[in-house]
Amino acid sequence: MDIVVKGRKTEVPERFRKHVAEKLKLEKIQKLDGKVISLDVEVSKEHNPRQADRSDRVEITLHSRGPVIRAEAAAGDPYAALDLATAKLEARLRKQHDKRHTRRGAGRLTAAEVADAVPGVARLNGAGVAVMEEDTEAVPTTRMGSLEVQGEGPLVVREKTHRAAPMSLDQALYEMELVGHDFYLFVDADTKQPSVVYRRHAYDYGVIHLEHDPLAVENRELGGALGG
């Protein structure tokens, strides 16, 4: 394996070249990638005083019969940058090595073992047919006030009860402006109905009144009974 060290806009001392050869050990790299052909190490320097802590950059490029792997790092001196870049290169080589190792079949699960290793996957029955097992775990239930939610349904995070005397529409509008909201819930003094006044456009307002409908309640209860 050839190691080529070159400088870009900087001189590379002989001492650093020897350090590169010692740092990038042939045995360790070939253990992770036996098809490696050469390593290119490029050293560059940033002369901007504001980047003194990252003034030296080292880029390592590994050429092999497989994909090209590159790692680079910057530090306050070339030796520290080389250490960082080498660590990155070895991590990427190890990842590539593990990927190839897995593809060859080592550590591969059989079809019968998949169900034990992967939660929620179908299992094979005696005939070799995949079947899904029913989830025997209880569905979590959350209760907020009068609302009960099973599983990951809508969750009421806040519930309030206010005591309020019936008021006129004008008073409700005034109260809405005081609190700075776009709507205001009140009991209409004339109709005694729960009502909401809300802001529409500019100074236009809308009003919604709720009226008790016994027939609607019966229809809803009947529909619930049929659906169950």
Short mmCIF file of C-alpha atoms in Angstrom, two decimals:
data_model
loop_
_atom_site.label_atom_id
_atom_site.label_comp_id
_atom_site.label_asym_id
_atom_site.label_seq_id
_atom_site.Cartn_x
_atom_site.Cartn_y
_atom_site.Cartn_z
CA MET A 1 0.00 0.00 0.00
CA ASP A 2 1.36 3.38 -0.99
CA ILE A 3 0.96 6.43 1.25
CA VAL A 4 1.31 9.74 -0.59
CA VAL A 5 1.60 12.87 1.55
CA LYS A 6 1.32 16.24 -0.13
CA GLY A 7 0.79 19.83 0.89
CA ARG A 8 -1.58 22.38 -0.56
CA LYS A 9 -0.28 25.92 -0.17
CA THR A 10 2.04 24.70 2.58
CA GLU A 11 5.25 22.75 3.04
CA VAL A 12 5.08 19.31 4.67
CA PRO A 13 8.04 18.60 6.99
CA GLU A 14 9.77 15.22 6.75
CA ARG A 15 8.99 14.63 10.40
CA PHE A 16 5.28 14.87 9.70
CA ARG A 17 5.57 12.49 6.74
CA LYS A 18 7.13 9.87 9.01
CA HIS A 19 4.42 10.46 11.61
CA VAL A 20 1.75 9.84 8.97
CA ALA A 21 3.35 6.49 8.08
CA GLU A 22 3.38 5.50 11.75
CA LYS A 23 -0.17 6.71 12.39
CA LEU A 24 -1.77 5.01 9.38
CA LYS A 25 -0.58 1.53 10.17
CA LEU A 26 -0.76 -0.85 7.25
CA GLU A 27 -1.80 -3.88 9.31
CA LYS A 28 -4.75 -2.13 10.95
CA ILE A 29 -6.12 -0.69 7.71
CA GLN A 30 -5.73 -3.90 5.73
CA LYS A 31 -7.52 -5.79 8.48
CA LEU A 32 -10.56 -3.57 7.85
CA ASP A 33 -10.11 -3.38 4.07
CA GLY A 34 -7.94 -6.02 2.46
CA LYS A 35 -8.38 -4.46 -0.98
CA VAL A 36 -6.81 -1.11 -0.18
CA ILE A 37 -4.49 0.19 -2.90
CA SER A 38 -3.24 3.57 -1.70
CA LEU A 39 -3.75 6.40 0.76
CA ASP A 40 -3.54 10.07 -0.19
CA VAL A 41 -2.94 12.48 2.68
CA GLU A 42 -3.31 16.17 1.86
CA VAL A 43 -2.28 18.85 4.34
CA SER A 44 -3.45 22.45 3.98
CA LYS A 45 -3.18 25.55 6.13
CA GLU A 46 -5.57 28.44 6.69
CA HIS A 47 -3.69 31.69 7.28
CA ASN A 48 -6.68 33.61 8.64
CA PRO A 49 -5.88 34.51 12.30
CA ARG A 50 -9.57 34.23 13.17
CA GLN A 51 -9.42 30.51 12.42
CA ALA A 52 -6.30 29.74 14.42
CA ASP A 53 -7.99 26.83 16.22
CA ARG A 54 -8.79 25.26 12.82
CA SER A 55 -5.83 26.50 10.82
CA ASP A 56 -4.46 23.06 9.83
CA ARG A 57 -6.59 20.67 7.80
CA VAL A 58 -5.80 17.05 6.93
CA GLU A 59 -7.75 15.12 4.32
CA ILE A 60 -7.22 11.37 3.92
CA THR A 61 -8.48 9.57 0.81
CA LEU A 62 -8.38 5.78 0.68
CA HIS A 63 -8.40 4.12 -2.74
CA SER A 64 -9.27 0.43 -2.99
CA ARG A 65 -11.04 -1.95 -5.30
CA GLY A 66 -14.19 -0.95 -3.46
CA PRO A 67 -15.65 2.54 -2.92
CA VAL A 68 -13.36 5.49 -2.21
CA ILE A 69 -13.45 6.44 1.48
CA ARG A 70 -12.52 9.96 2.57
CA ALA A 71 -12.11 11.60 5.97
CA GLU A 72 -11.00 15.10 6.89
CA ALA A 73 -10.56 17.18 10.01
CA ALA A 74 -9.21 20.55 11.10
CA ALA A 75 -7.39 21.54 14.28
CA GLY A 76 -4.86 23.98 15.67
CA ASP A 77 -1.90 21.92 14.42
CA PRO A 78 -1.44 19.25 11.73
CA TYR A 79 -0.76 16.45 14.21
CA ALA A 80 -4.07 16.96 16.01
CA ALA A 81 -5.87 17.25 12.67
CA LEU A 82 -4.26 13.97 11.55
CA ASP A 83 -5.44 12.22 14.72
CA LEU A 84 -9.03 13.38 14.16
CA ALA A 85 -9.03 12.47 10.48
CA THR A 86 -7.53 9.04 11.17
CA ALA A 87 -10.21 8.31 13.78
CA LYS A 88 -12.92 9.23 11.27
CA LEU A 89 -11.33 7.08 8.58
CA GLU A 90 -11.08 4.05 10.85
CA ALA A 91 -14.71 4.48 11.96
CA ARG A 92 -15.88 4.56 8.32
CA LEU A 93 -13.70 1.58 7.43
CA ARG A 94 -15.11 -0.35 10.37
CA LYS A 95 -18.65 0.51 9.32
CA GLN A 96 -17.94 -0.61 5.76
CA HIS A 97 -16.29 -3.79 7.05
CA ASP A 98 -19.27 -4.65 9.27
CA LYS A 99 -21.64 -3.99 6.38
CA ARG A 100 -19.77 -6.41 4.12
CA HIS A 101 -19.54 -8.95 6.93
CA THR A 102 -23.31 -8.84 7.45
CA ARG A 103 -24.04 -9.17 3.73
CA ARG A 104 -22.00 -12.38 3.59
CA GLY A 105 -24.46 -13.92 6.00
CA ALA A 106 -22.71 -13.78 9.35
CA GLY A 107 -25.18 -12.95 12.08
CA ARG A 108 -28.10 -13.42 9.69
CA LEU A 109 -31.38 -14.62 11.26
CA THR A 110 -33.36 -17.59 10.05
CA ALA A 111 -37.02 -17.09 9.14
CA ALA A 112 -38.06 -18.80 12.38
CA GLU A 113 -35.85 -16.50 14.47
CA VAL A 114 -37.08 -13.23 12.98
CA ALA A 115 -40.27 -13.17 15.09
CA ASP A 116 -38.26 -13.36 18.32
CA ALA A 117 -35.85 -10.63 17.25
CA VAL A 118 -38.32 -8.19 15.66
CA PRO A 119 -41.39 -7.22 17.72
CA GLY A 120 -44.72 -7.19 15.90
CA VAL A 121 -43.60 -9.28 12.95
CA ALA A 122 -45.62 -12.23 11.66
CA ARG A 123 -44.70 -15.71 12.93
CA LEU A 124 -44.59 -18.96 10.97
CA ASN A 125 -47.11 -21.64 11.86
CA GLY A 126 -46.57 -25.37 11.54
CA ALA A 127 -47.30 -25.25 7.83
CA GLY A 128 -44.72 -22.50 7.28
CA VAL A 129 -47.38 -19.83 6.70
CA ALA A 130 -46.89 -16.37 8.22
CA VAL A 131 -49.58 -15.48 10.75
CA MET A 132 -49.99 -12.39 12.89
CA GLU A 133 -50.45 -12.88 16.59
CA GLU A 134 -53.04 -10.82 18.42
CA ASP A 135 -51.69 -8.19 20.71
CA THR A 136 -52.61 -9.29 24.22
CA GLU A 137 -51.39 -6.12 25.89
CA ALA A 138 -54.05 -3.86 27.33
CA VAL A 139 -54.58 -0.63 25.42
CA PRO A 140 -53.47 2.27 27.65
CA THR A 141 -56.29 4.55 28.72
CA THR A 142 -55.92 8.23 29.60
CA ARG A 143 -58.62 10.19 31.37
CA MET A 144 -58.82 13.97 31.39
CA GLY A 145 -61.88 15.28 33.17
CA SER A 146 -64.93 13.71 31.57
CA LEU A 147 -63.00 12.53 28.48
CA GLU A 148 -61.52 9.02 28.29
CA VAL A 149 -59.04 8.29 25.52
CA GLN A 150 -57.77 4.82 24.56
CA GLY A 151 -54.39 4.48 22.85
CA GLU A 152 -52.90 7.49 21.10
CA GLY A 153 -56.06 9.46 20.57
CA PRO A 154 -56.73 13.17 21.00
CA LEU A 155 -55.65 14.35 24.42
CA VAL A 156 -57.23 17.22 26.33
CA VAL A 157 -54.39 18.96 28.10
CA ARG A 158 -56.45 21.60 29.86
CA GLU A 159 -60.00 21.78 31.19
CA LYS A 160 -61.63 24.72 32.94
CA THR A 161 -64.99 25.45 34.53
CA HIS A 162 -66.14 29.07 34.92
CA ARG A 163 -69.05 30.47 36.90
CA ALA A 164 -70.72 33.33 35.03
CA ALA A 165 -73.95 35.26 35.30
CA PRO A 166 -76.08 35.55 32.14
CA MET A 167 -75.20 38.65 30.13
CA SER A 168 -76.26 40.53 27.06
CA LEU A 169 -74.56 40.27 23.69
CA ASP A 170 -73.09 43.78 24.08
CA GLN A 171 -71.58 42.83 27.45
CA ALA A 172 -70.12 39.63 25.95
CA LEU A 173 -68.47 41.65 23.18
CA TYR A 174 -67.05 44.04 25.76
CA GLU A 175 -65.70 41.15 27.86
CA MET A 176 -64.12 39.57 24.77
CA GLU A 177 -62.26 42.78 23.98
CA LEU A 178 -61.06 43.01 27.58
CA VAL A 179 -59.47 39.53 27.58
CA GLY A 180 -58.06 40.00 24.06
CA HIS A 181 -59.45 36.74 22.68
CA ASP A 182 -61.08 36.05 19.32
CA PHE A 183 -64.07 34.38 20.98
CA TYR A 184 -66.01 34.54 24.24
CA LEU A 185 -68.28 31.92 25.78
CA PHE A 186 -71.29 33.21 27.74
CA VAL A 187 -74.89 32.51 28.72
CA ASP A 188 -77.30 34.77 26.83
CA ALA A 189 -79.42 36.79 29.28
CA ASP A 190 -82.45 36.80 26.94
CA THR A 191 -82.51 33.18 25.73
CA LYS A 192 -80.61 31.51 28.64
CA GLN A 193 -78.72 29.54 25.98
CA PRO A 194 -74.97 28.77 26.05
CA SER A 195 -73.55 31.05 23.35
CA VAL A 196 -70.25 32.04 21.76
CA VAL A 197 -69.45 35.40 20.23
CA TYR A 198 -66.44 35.39 17.90
CA ARG A 199 -64.45 37.81 15.79
CA ARG A 200 -64.80 37.47 12.00
CA HIS A 201 -63.28 40.28 9.92
CA ALA A 202 -62.21 43.71 11.18
CA TYR A 203 -65.06 44.75 13.49
CA ASP A 204 -67.54 42.13 12.30
CA TYR A 205 -68.63 39.51 14.85
CA GLY A 206 -70.55 36.28 14.77
CA VAL A 207 -72.69 34.59 17.42
CA ILE A 208 -73.41 30.89 17.90
CA HIS A 209 -76.23 29.73 20.19
CA LEU A 210 -76.62 26.17 21.46
CA GLU A 211 -80.15 24.81 21.81
CA HIS A 212 -81.01 21.56 23.55
CA ASP A 213 -82.58 19.08 21.10
CA PRO A 214 -84.03 15.93 22.77
CA LEU A 215 -84.58 14.27 19.38
CA ALA A 216 -80.89 14.64 18.49
CA VAL A 217 -79.94 12.95 21.76
CA GLU A 218 -82.25 10.00 21.04
CA ASN A 219 -80.87 9.60 17.52
CA ARG A 220 -77.31 9.63 18.79
CA GLU A 221 -78.01 7.02 21.45
CA LEU A 222 -79.80 4.85 18.88
CA GLY A 223 -76.89 5.12 16.47
CA GLY A 224 -74.46 4.14 19.22
CA ALA A 225 -76.52 1.09 20.09
CA LEU A 226 -76.68 -0.06 16.45
CA GLY A 227 -72.95 0.53 15.96
CA GLY A 228 -72.05 -1.52 19.04
#
